[in-house]
PDB file of C-alpha atoms in Angstrom:
ATOM      1  CA  MET A   1     -29.126 -23.188  14.951  1.00 76.00           C
ATOM      2  CA  ILE A   2     -29.067 -25.527  11.914  1.00 72.00           C
ATOM      3  CA  GLU A   3     -32.822 -26.028  12.192  1.00 78.00           C
ATOM      4  CA  ASP A   4     -33.218 -22.248  12.221  1.00 82.00           C
ATOM      5  CA  ASP A   5     -31.212 -22.100   8.930  1.00 83.00           C
ATOM      6  CA  ARG A   6     -28.465 -19.977  10.543  1.00 84.00           C
ATOM      7  CA  ASP A   7     -25.352 -18.999   8.628  1.00 91.00           C
ATOM      8  CA  CYS A   8     -22.711 -21.774   8.444  1.00 92.00           C
ATOM      9  CA  MET A   9     -20.023 -19.540   9.990  1.00 93.00           C
ATOM     10  CA  ASP A  10     -22.235 -18.764  12.977  1.00 92.00           C
ATOM     11  CA  VAL A  11     -22.735 -22.520  13.550  1.00 92.00           C
ATOM     12  CA  LEU A  12     -18.989 -23.163  13.199  1.00 94.00           C
ATOM     13  CA  LYS A  13     -18.195 -20.374  15.696  1.00 95.00           C
ATOM     14  CA  GLN A  14     -20.596 -21.919  18.183  1.00 94.00           C
ATOM     15  CA  ILE A  15     -19.023 -25.321  17.648  1.00 95.00           C
ATOM     16  CA  ALA A  16     -15.537 -23.830  18.279  1.00 96.00           C
ATOM     17  CA  ALA A  17     -16.773 -22.096  21.425  1.00 96.00           C
ATOM     18  CA  ALA A  18     -18.331 -25.289  22.764  1.00 96.00           C
ATOM     19  CA  SER A  19     -15.220 -27.285  22.023  1.00 94.00           C
ATOM     20  CA  GLY A  20     -13.078 -24.746  23.817  1.00 93.00           C
ATOM     21  CA  ALA A  21     -15.351 -24.773  26.825  1.00 96.00           C
ATOM     22  CA  LEU A  22     -15.228 -28.636  26.959  1.00 93.00           C
ATOM     23  CA  ARG A  23     -11.452 -28.553  26.631  1.00 89.00           C
ATOM     24  CA  SER A  24     -11.177 -26.034  29.495  1.00 92.00           C
ATOM     25  CA  LEU A  25     -13.474 -28.141  31.664  1.00 94.00           C
ATOM     26  CA  GLY A  26     -11.398 -31.259  30.900  1.00 88.00           C
ATOM     27  CA  MET A  27      -8.236 -29.440  31.982  1.00 87.00           C
ATOM     28  CA  VAL A  28      -9.904 -28.303  35.201  1.00 92.00           C
ATOM     29  CA  LEU A  29     -10.978 -31.925  35.914  1.00 90.00           C
ATOM     30  CA  MET A  30      -7.492 -33.273  35.110  1.00 87.00           C
ATOM     31  CA  GLU A  31      -5.918 -30.694  37.469  1.00 89.00           C
ATOM     32  CA  ASP A  32      -8.362 -31.665  40.237  1.00 91.00           C
ATOM     33  CA  HIS A  33      -7.549 -35.375  39.673  1.00 87.00           C
ATOM     34  CA  LEU A  34      -3.800 -34.668  39.855  1.00 86.00           C
ATOM     35  CA  LYS A  35      -4.173 -32.591  43.048  1.00 89.00           C
ATOM     36  CA  GLY A  36      -6.471 -35.179  44.625  1.00 89.00           C
ATOM     37  CA  CYS A  37      -6.093 -38.773  43.619  1.00 85.00           C
ATOM     38  CA  VAL A  38      -2.612 -38.739  42.246  1.00 84.00           C
ATOM     39  CA  ALA A  39      -1.159 -36.579  45.022  1.00 85.00           C
ATOM     40  CA  GLU A  40      -2.806 -38.815  47.589  1.00 86.00           C
ATOM     41  CA  ALA A  41      -1.237 -41.934  46.078  1.00 84.00           C
ATOM     42  CA  ILE A  42       2.186 -40.189  46.085  1.00 85.00           C
ATOM     43  CA  VAL A  43       1.900 -39.053  49.660  1.00 88.00           C
ATOM     44  CA  ASN A  44       0.744 -42.503  50.784  1.00 87.00           C
ATOM     45  CA  LYS A  45       3.543 -44.138  48.815  1.00 85.00           C
ATOM     46  CA  GLU A  46       1.103 -46.320  46.891  1.00 83.00           C
ATOM     47  CA  THR A  47       3.488 -47.039  44.027  1.00 84.00           C
ATOM     48  CA  ALA A  48       1.280 -49.344  41.997  1.00 85.00           C
ATOM     49  CA  LYS A  49      -1.729 -47.012  42.310  1.00 83.00           C
ATOM     50  CA  GLU A  50       0.557 -44.016  41.517  1.00 82.00           C
ATOM     51  CA  ASP A  51       1.794 -45.618  38.367  1.00 84.00           C
ATOM     52  CA  GLN A  52      -1.713 -46.504  37.263  1.00 87.00           C
ATOM     53  CA  LEU A  53      -3.002 -43.000  37.947  1.00 84.00           C
ATOM     54  CA  ILE A  54      -0.113 -41.360  36.163  1.00 86.00           C
ATOM     55  CA  HIS A  55      -0.642 -43.630  33.161  1.00 89.00           C
ATOM     56  CA  GLN A  56      -4.319 -42.703  33.092  1.00 88.00           C
ATOM     57  CA  VAL A  57      -3.454 -38.977  33.193  1.00 86.00           C
ATOM     58  CA  VAL A  58      -0.967 -39.307  30.400  1.00 90.00           C
ATOM     59  CA  ASP A  59      -3.489 -41.149  28.270  1.00 91.00           C
ATOM     60  CA  VAL A  60      -6.144 -38.491  28.826  1.00 87.00           C
ATOM     61  CA  PHE A  61      -3.580 -35.683  28.204  1.00 84.00           C
ATOM     62  CA  ASN A  62      -2.641 -37.259  24.913  1.00 89.00           C
ATOM     63  CA  LYS A  63      -6.276 -37.292  23.876  1.00 86.00           C
ATOM     64  CA  PHE A  64      -6.639 -33.598  24.845  1.00 79.00           C
ATOM     65  CA  SER A  65      -3.508 -32.566  22.955  1.00 79.00           C
ATOM     66  CA  LYS A  66      -4.820 -33.804  19.579  1.00 75.00           C
TER      67      LYS A  66
END
């Protein structure tokens, strides 16, 4: 779009749309991770793995919330 000399507002709208799509994808992946890996660790009572996975999810969530 920039190479085509498109209006700055059009480019910014596309950037916002792409950012939103990536954020949504990230949330879907995080949900899948929670329902899969983290839930499995909880069910299997793997406390060390559970703590590690929860810490990872919290770190990623903090990055997404900025």
